[in-house]
Structures are given as structure tokens and as C-alpha cells.
Backbone as a printed PyTorch tensor [residue, N CA C, xyz], in Angstrom:
tensor([[[  94.9210, -173.4810,  -13.2820],
         [  95.6820, -172.2650,  -13.5950],
         [  96.0690, -171.5260,  -12.3430]],

        [[  95.1860, -171.4060,  -11.5310],
         [  95.3360, -170.0750,  -10.0020],
         [  96.2930, -170.8230,   -9.4530]],

        [[  96.1670, -172.1050,   -9.1940],
         [  97.2890, -172.5540,   -8.2830],
         [  98.9050, -172.2970,   -9.0820]],

        [[  99.2960, -172.7770,  -10.0920],
         [ 100.0220, -172.5120,  -11.1760],
         [ 100.7160, -170.8480,  -10.8800]],

        [[  99.7100, -169.8560,  -10.9050],
         [ 100.3960, -169.1630,  -11.1150],
         [ 100.9390, -168.2360,  -10.0400]],

        [[  99.6870, -168.6750,   -8.7800],
         [  99.9910, -168.3130,   -7.3630],
         [ 101.4650, -169.0520,   -6.8410]],

        [[ 101.6630, -170.1470,   -7.3460],
         [ 103.4120, -171.2780,   -7.4570],
         [ 104.4810, -169.8930,   -7.6030]],

        [[ 104.2770, -169.4440,   -9.1530],
         [ 105.3750, -169.2020,  -10.1430],
         [ 105.5360, -167.7470,   -8.9730]],

        [[ 104.7040, -167.1780,   -8.2170],
         [ 105.1140, -166.1160,   -7.8820],
         [ 106.0720, -165.8770,   -6.3570]],

        [[ 105.7400, -167.3460,   -6.1400],
         [ 107.0790, -167.7320,   -4.7300],
         [ 108.5080, -166.8570,   -5.3690]],

        [[ 109.3660, -167.1680,   -6.3880],
         [ 110.4220, -167.2280,   -6.3180],
         [ 110.9120, -165.8310,   -7.0120]],

        [[ 109.8930, -164.4490,   -7.3020],
         [ 110.5150, -163.3220,   -6.9940],
         [ 110.1080, -163.0690,   -5.6430]],

        [[ 109.1830, -163.0690,   -5.2700],
         [ 108.7570, -162.9230,   -3.9090],
         [ 109.3260, -163.0420,   -2.9190]],

        [[ 110.2480, -164.1220,   -2.9300],
         [ 111.4270, -164.3520,   -1.7750],
         [ 112.6920, -163.8800,   -1.9990]],

        [[ 113.1070, -163.5610,   -3.5520],
         [ 114.2520, -163.2010,   -3.9150],
         [ 114.3840, -161.4180,   -3.0360]],

        [[ 112.9890, -160.6750,   -3.7090],
         [ 112.7280, -159.2580,   -2.8880],
         [ 112.7150, -159.2530,   -1.6720]],

        [[ 112.6700, -160.2840,   -1.2370],
         [ 112.4600, -160.1990,    0.6480],
         [ 113.5170, -160.4960,    1.4570]],

        [[ 114.3600, -161.2840,    0.3890],
         [ 116.0630, -161.0130,    0.7620],
         [ 116.9250, -159.8850,    0.6970]],

        [[ 116.0920, -158.9480,   -0.5430],
         [ 117.0090, -157.6160,   -0.6980],
         [ 116.5000, -156.8530,    0.5870]],

        [[ 115.2630, -157.0800,    0.7800],
         [ 114.8010, -155.5740,    1.8380],
         [ 115.2560, -156.4350,    2.6790]],

        [[ 115.2600, -157.4850,    3.2380],
         [ 115.4140, -158.1780,    4.4870],
         [ 117.1750, -157.7400,    4.9910]],

        [[ 117.7590, -157.2110,    3.9340],
         [ 119.3790, -156.8860,    4.0050],
         [ 119.4230, -155.4190,    4.5500]],

        [[ 118.4700, -154.8830,    4.1530],
         [ 118.4790, -153.5330,    4.5530],
         [ 118.2920, -153.0200,    5.7920]],

        [[ 118.3970, -151.6520,    6.2140],
         [ 117.8380, -151.0930,    7.8930],
         [ 116.8150, -150.4000,    7.1630]],

        [[ 115.6500, -151.1520,    7.6000],
         [ 114.4990, -150.2830,    7.5690],
         [ 113.8700, -150.0700,    8.7330]],

        [[ 113.0410, -148.6460,    8.6600],
         [ 112.4320, -148.2250,    9.4510],
         [ 111.3970, -148.6240,    9.9890]],

        [[ 110.6100, -149.4290,    8.8990],
         [ 109.2340, -150.2310,    9.0770],
         [ 109.0200, -151.7580,    8.9160]],

        [[ 110.3290, -152.2300,    9.6040],
         [ 110.4560, -153.9030,    9.2820],
         [ 110.0440, -154.5500,    8.2040]],

        [[ 110.5500, -153.9240,    7.2980],
         [ 110.3330, -154.2750,    6.0100],
         [ 108.6120, -154.4460,    5.6660]],

        [[ 108.1920, -153.3810,    6.1520],
         [ 106.5690, -153.2950,    5.4770],
         [ 106.5370, -152.0050,    4.7140]],

        [[ 105.9320, -151.6120,    4.0320],
         [ 106.2680, -150.7390,    2.7030],
         [ 104.9900, -149.7840,    3.0460]],

        [[ 105.1510, -148.5270,    3.9080],
         [ 104.4240, -147.3690,    4.3510],
         [ 104.1240, -146.2320,    3.5730]],

        [[ 102.7400, -146.1020,    2.3440],
         [ 102.9670, -145.0850,    1.3650],
         [ 103.1950, -143.5670,    2.0600]],

        [[ 102.8100, -143.7450,    2.9540],
         [ 102.7640, -142.0470,    3.4180],
         [ 103.8850, -141.9650,    3.7890]],

        [[ 105.1320, -142.7660,    4.1400],
         [ 106.5140, -142.6790,    4.4710],
         [ 107.4820, -141.8180,    3.8520]],

        [[ 108.1680, -140.9280,    4.1720],
         [ 109.1690, -140.0930,    2.9750],
         [ 110.7060, -140.7520,    3.3070]],

        [[ 110.4810, -141.7740,    4.2540],
         [ 111.5080, -143.2720,    3.9170],
         [ 111.3580, -143.7300,    2.9240]],

        [[ 110.4150, -144.3470,    2.8650],
         [ 109.7180, -145.3090,    1.6470],
         [ 109.6640, -144.8980,    0.1260]],

        [[ 109.4280, -143.7800,    0.0610],
         [ 109.3940, -142.8100,   -0.8830],
         [ 110.7160, -142.9850,   -1.7310]],

        [[ 111.5050, -142.7140,   -0.8180],
         [ 112.9580, -142.6030,   -1.5280],
         [ 113.8090, -143.7570,   -0.8350]],

        [[ 113.2750, -144.5640,   -0.6640],
         [ 113.9330, -146.2410,   -0.8090],
         [ 114.1440, -146.4140,   -2.2020]],

        [[ 115.4050, -146.8740,   -3.0770],
         [ 115.6530, -147.6510,   -3.8700],
         [ 114.7750, -148.4430,   -4.3410]],

        [[ 114.0230, -149.6430,   -3.2780],
         [ 113.3220, -150.7660,   -3.2400],
         [ 112.0330, -150.3260,   -3.0930]],

        [[ 111.8360, -149.4360,   -3.1170],
         [ 110.5220, -148.9110,   -2.5380],
         [ 109.1260, -149.5850,   -3.7170]],

        [[ 108.9230, -149.8300,   -4.5810],
         [ 108.3220, -150.6210,   -5.8630],
         [ 108.3570, -151.7570,   -5.8320]],

        [[ 109.5930, -152.2940,   -5.2390],
         [ 109.3450, -153.6520,   -5.1090],
         [ 109.1740, -154.2480,   -3.5550]],

        [[ 109.4210, -153.3780,   -2.5850],
         [ 108.7010, -153.8530,   -1.8260],
         [ 107.0160, -153.3420,   -1.6310]],

        [[ 106.7680, -152.7530,   -2.1610],
         [ 105.1820, -152.1670,   -2.0460],
         [ 104.6300, -153.8420,   -3.0550]],

        [[ 105.1260, -154.0940,   -3.9470],
         [ 104.6620, -155.2960,   -4.5700],
         [ 104.9260, -156.3570,   -3.1320]],

        [[ 105.5340, -156.6070,   -3.0240],
         [ 105.8040, -158.0480,   -2.1310],
         [ 104.8010, -157.6080,   -1.0260]],

        [[ 104.4250, -156.1720,   -0.2290],
         [ 103.5710, -155.8810,    0.5680],
         [ 101.6410, -156.3390,    0.6050]],

        [[ 101.9570, -155.9080,   -0.8320],
         [ 100.4180, -156.3580,   -1.8260],
         [ 100.0000, -157.8870,   -1.6940]],

        [[ 101.5150, -158.8870,   -1.8880],
         [ 101.5500, -159.9540,   -2.1680],
         [ 100.7510, -160.6730,   -1.5030]],

        [[ 101.8720, -160.0200,   -0.0080],
         [ 101.7650, -160.5500,    1.2070],
         [  99.9690, -160.1050,    2.0540]],

        [[  99.2430, -158.8390,    1.4010],
         [  98.1280, -159.1520,    1.8460],
         [  96.6180, -159.7390,    0.7480]],

        [[  97.5600, -160.3510,   -0.1410],
         [  96.3640, -160.9580,   -1.0730],
         [  96.6990, -162.3810,   -0.8310]],

        [[  97.9290, -162.6120,    0.4510],
         [  98.1610, -164.2560,    0.1740],
         [  97.2600, -165.3150,   -0.0830]],

        [[  96.3900, -165.4370,    0.2380],
         [  95.4600, -166.4030,   -0.3240],
         [  94.6840, -166.0370,   -1.7770]],

        [[  94.7780, -165.3000,   -2.1030],
         [  94.2390, -164.8930,   -3.7430],
         [  92.7520, -165.3900,   -3.8810]],

        [[  92.2720, -165.5260,   -2.5190],
         [  90.9350, -166.1340,   -2.9610],
         [  90.5130, -165.5600,   -3.6080]],

        [[  89.9210, -164.3190,   -3.2220],
         [  89.1760, -163.3520,   -4.2250],
         [  89.4440, -162.6390,   -5.1400]],

        [[  90.7770, -162.6760,   -5.4160],
         [  91.1490, -161.6460,   -6.6700],
         [  91.3560, -162.6750,   -8.0660]],

        [[  90.9570, -161.9580,   -8.9830],
         [  91.0100, -162.8780,  -10.2970],
         [  92.1000, -163.1140,  -11.0910]],

        [[  91.8840, -163.6910,  -11.7990],
         [  93.3790, -164.7870,  -12.2070],
         [  94.1950, -163.5710,  -12.9500]],

        [[  93.3460, -163.0110,  -13.8200],
         [  93.8940, -161.7150,  -14.5420],
         [  95.1070, -160.6180,  -13.7260]],

        [[  94.5260, -160.6210,  -12.3140],
         [  95.0820, -159.7260,  -11.3070],
         [  96.1420, -160.4950,  -11.2760]],

        [[  96.2160, -162.1390,  -10.8210],
         [  97.2820, -162.4380,  -10.4490],
         [  98.1520, -163.0980,  -11.3410]],

        [[  97.9980, -163.1200,  -13.0290],
         [  98.9920, -163.0480,  -14.1250],
         [  99.5360, -161.8270,  -13.8900]],

        [[  98.8140, -160.5330,  -13.9520],
         [  99.5230, -159.5030,  -13.5680],
         [ 100.6120, -159.0830,  -12.7650]],

        [[ 100.3710, -159.3660,  -11.5860],
         [ 101.7620, -159.6380,  -10.6560],
         [ 102.9330, -160.4330,  -10.8610]],

        [[ 102.5310, -161.3550,  -12.0530],
         [ 103.5850, -162.6180,  -12.5170],
         [ 104.2840, -162.0370,  -13.0850]],

        [[ 103.4620, -161.3580,  -14.1660],
         [ 104.1960, -160.1960,  -15.4340],
         [ 105.1980, -159.2660,  -14.7510]],

        [[ 104.5380, -158.7970,  -13.6640],
         [ 105.7220, -157.8860,  -13.0390],
         [ 106.8620, -158.2550,  -12.2530]],

        [[ 106.4490, -159.4990,  -11.8700],
         [ 107.6690, -160.6450,  -10.7810],
         [ 108.8300, -160.5210,  -12.1570]],

        [[ 108.4340, -161.4110,  -13.7420],
         [ 108.9220, -161.2870,  -14.4980],
         [ 110.0130, -160.5230,  -14.7970]],

        [[ 109.6260, -159.1360,  -14.9690],
         [ 110.3790, -157.9080,  -15.1150],
         [ 111.2910, -157.7910,  -13.8110]],

        [[ 110.9220, -157.6610,  -12.6280],
         [ 111.5090, -157.5020,  -11.6440],
         [ 112.7860, -158.4810,  -11.7110]],

        [[ 112.7790, -159.7790,  -12.0020],
         [ 113.6520, -160.8640,  -11.8640],
         [ 114.5620, -160.5600,  -12.7140]],

        [[ 114.2840, -160.0150,  -14.1100],
         [ 115.4080, -160.0580,  -15.1740],
         [ 115.6770, -158.7210,  -14.9880]],

        [[ 115.2620, -157.6400,  -14.1930],
         [ 116.0080, -156.4830,  -14.1170],
         [ 117.1780, -156.5880,  -13.2440]],

        [[ 116.7560, -157.5930,  -12.0070],
         [ 117.6950, -157.6580,  -10.9400],
         [ 119.0310, -158.5060,  -11.1090]],

        [[ 118.5010, -159.3220,  -12.3760],
         [ 119.6500, -160.3200,  -13.1910],
         [ 120.2210, -159.7490,  -14.1030]],

        [[ 120.1670, -158.4520,  -14.8540],
         [ 120.7170, -158.0550,  -15.8940],
         [ 121.7000, -157.5070,  -16.0700]],

        [[ 122.2530, -157.4460,  -14.7120],
         [ 124.0310, -157.4470,  -14.3840],
         [ 124.9690, -158.2300,  -14.7970]],

        [[ 124.1490, -159.3160,  -14.5340],
         [ 125.2010, -160.9470,  -14.8820],
         [ 125.1520, -161.1810,  -16.3480]],

        [[ 124.3880, -160.5490,  -17.4130],
         [ 124.4260, -160.5780,  -18.6820],
         [ 124.4810, -162.3090,  -19.3980]],

        [[ 123.2980, -163.1210,  -18.7710],
         [ 122.9970, -164.2120,  -18.9870],
         [ 122.2350, -164.0400,  -20.4880]],

        [[ 122.5680, -165.4580,  -21.0290],
         [ 121.7710, -165.4410,  -22.1030],
         [ 120.3630, -166.3860,  -21.7200]],

        [[ 118.9960, -165.8220,  -21.3730],
         [ 118.3010, -166.4930,  -20.9140],
         [ 117.4550, -167.4070,  -21.7800]],

        [[ 117.7220, -167.6930,  -22.9800],
         [ 117.2990, -168.6050,  -23.2990],
         [ 118.1010, -169.7840,  -23.0190]],

        [[ 119.3350, -169.9700,  -23.0180],
         [ 120.2410, -171.0810,  -22.8790],
         [ 120.6970, -171.3020,  -21.3350]],

        [[ 120.7720, -170.2580,  -20.1720],
         [ 121.2900, -169.9100,  -18.7960],
         [ 120.6320, -171.1800,  -18.0930]],

        [[ 121.1610, -172.1540,  -17.6600],
         [ 120.1830, -172.7850,  -16.3290],
         [ 120.0150, -172.2410,  -15.1990]],

        [[ 120.5030, -171.3080,  -14.9470],
         [ 120.6100, -170.4220,  -13.0210],
         [ 119.1440, -170.6790,  -13.0180]],

        [[ 119.0760, -170.8000,  -11.6990],
         [ 117.6170, -170.3750,  -10.8300],
         [ 116.5340, -169.3820,  -11.8220]],

        [[ 117.3130, -167.8850,  -11.8980],
         [ 116.7370, -166.7670,  -12.1600],
         [ 116.0130, -167.1510,  -13.5740]],

        [[ 117.4900, -167.5800,  -14.1740],
         [ 116.6500, -167.7260,  -15.8170],
         [ 115.4790, -168.6020,  -16.2310]],

        [[ 116.2100, -169.8940,  -15.2990],
         [ 115.0490, -170.9690,  -15.5190],
         [ 113.2710, -170.2340,  -15.3110]],

        [[ 113.8600, -169.6900,  -14.1380],
         [ 112.0760, -169.5090,  -13.5090],
         [ 111.5470, -168.1640,  -14.8390]],

        [[ 112.6940, -167.5120,  -15.1320],
         [ 111.5830, -166.4660,  -16.0490],
         [ 110.9680, -167.0400,  -16.9000]],

        [[ 111.7230, -168.0270,  -17.8600],
         [ 111.7150, -169.1690,  -19.2720],
         [ 110.1920, -169.6970,  -18.4740]],

        [[ 110.2270, -170.4500,  -17.5430],
         [ 108.7870, -171.1620,  -16.7200],
         [ 107.9670, -169.7160,  -16.7330]],

        [[ 107.7810, -169.1180,  -15.9880],
         [ 107.0080, -167.8820,  -15.7870],
         [ 106.2890, -167.2970,  -17.3400]],

        [[ 107.3470, -167.2420,  -18.1270],
         [ 106.7870, -166.8150,  -19.1530],
         [ 106.0600, -167.3910,  -20.0040]],

        [[ 106.0230, -168.4950,  -19.7610],
         [ 105.4360, -170.1190,  -20.4470],
         [ 104.0010, -169.8200,  -20.3140]],

        [[ 103.8000, -169.6340,  -18.6570],
         [ 102.9010, -169.8180,  -17.8230],
         [ 102.1930, -168.4310,  -18.2470]],

        [[ 102.5120, -167.6400,  -18.0470],
         [ 101.7990, -166.6880,  -18.7170],
         [ 100.9230, -166.4870,  -20.0750]],

        [[ 101.9840, -167.0980,  -20.9650],
         [ 101.3530, -167.3330,  -22.1760],
         [ 100.6520, -168.0340,  -22.5280]],

        [[ 100.6220, -169.1810,  -21.7030],
         [  99.6800, -170.2680,  -21.8530],
         [  98.1910, -169.4060,  -21.0760]],

        [[  98.5510, -168.9630,  -20.2880],
         [  97.1070, -168.2540,  -19.4830],
         [  96.6720, -167.3110,  -20.2620]],

        [[  97.4530, -166.4020,  -21.0760],
         [  96.9010, -165.4690,  -22.0740],
         [  96.2760, -166.0320,  -23.2260]],

        [[  96.8360, -167.0760,  -23.7080],
         [  96.0530, -167.9320,  -24.6940],
         [  94.6430, -168.1480,  -24.5140]],

        [[  94.0790, -168.5060,  -23.2750],
         [  92.7290, -169.2190,  -22.9650],
         [  92.3590, -168.2490,  -22.8210]],

        [[  92.5010, -166.4340,  -22.7730],
         [  91.8460, -165.7440,  -22.3630],
         [  90.7600, -165.1890,  -23.1640]],

        [[  89.7810, -165.1450,  -22.5390],
         [  88.3120, -164.5500,  -23.6970],
         [  88.9660, -162.9470,  -24.5090]],

        [[  88.5590, -162.5940,  -25.5140],
         [  88.8660, -161.6140,  -25.9590],
         [  88.5590, -160.0600,  -25.2280]],

        [[  88.4060, -159.2620,  -24.6680],
         [  88.1730, -157.7720,  -23.8840],
         [  87.3040, -157.2950,  -25.1420]],

        [[  86.1260, -157.1420,  -25.1940],
         [  85.1860, -156.4850,  -26.2660],
         [  85.2030, -155.2070,  -26.0470]],

        [[  85.8980, -154.8160,  -25.1060],
         [  86.2000, -153.0890,  -24.6730],
         [  87.7480, -152.6090,  -25.2680]],

        [[  88.2390, -153.4370,  -25.6230],
         [  89.5800, -153.3360,  -26.3410],
         [  89.3350, -153.3670,  -27.3900]],

        [[  89.8130, -152.1560,  -28.9100],
         [  89.7960, -152.2940,  -29.7600],
         [  90.5190, -153.3790,  -30.3690]],

        [[  90.4050, -154.0070,  -31.6090],
         [  91.3260, -155.0470,  -31.7760],
         [  92.1890, -154.2960,  -33.2780]],

        [[  93.5690, -154.5860,  -33.7090],
         [  94.1710, -154.0810,  -34.4000],
         [  94.5360, -154.9550,  -35.5340]]])
């Protein structure tokens, strides 16, 4: 499961890197938390996310739920980047829509197998 979650992160990571690479960046596309330029950039959260993924590139010591959370963010990111296309994500066969469906199924599969959190109240 770990490898499937990690593999699924490839598409949104490459998508964001293409967006970032197409810009003038004084930091060579490396997010700098203390940079005024990064804080004002309209892709700062996406850039920060990609840089976090790069730092965790092996994911060897990261819990699966952290990888899953990164994948959930990747799904929202791909959906927002393609929202202006007005695709029917349930039927469209483009790369983005197909990836979103596959990633959502993977997330559901992962979360179905989670043990209940004893610290979270059940509703």
C-alpha cells in the first residue's frame, strides 16, 4: 500500500513542477518560508507542497497516514488546477480526471483499512 500511495503522488508533483518551472523564480523553484517573494507568489502553497515531497523523497520514515494526507492534498490540487475545464470527472478520460478517480479509490482503500482513532469521538 505504501508504494502505491507514493507512486500516486508522481502525477500531481510533476504537474506542479511544470507550473513552477514556467515562472521566474529567484529561488530556483525552491520554496523559502522566510522569503517575501514566496509568501506573495500565487503558487506558494503548491511550491511548498512539492518541496516537502522532495524532502521526504524516500518516505522511508514517514507514516502511511502522512503519505495519504499528501495524496489527498494532491487530489484537491489537481481538481483545482483543472476546474476551469469543467470536465465531468466521473466520465472524462483525460489524464487528470482519470488520475483523480484512481487516487480517490486508492485513498478510500487505504482509509477503509485504518484502525479507528481512539482519541477521535465517534459520531
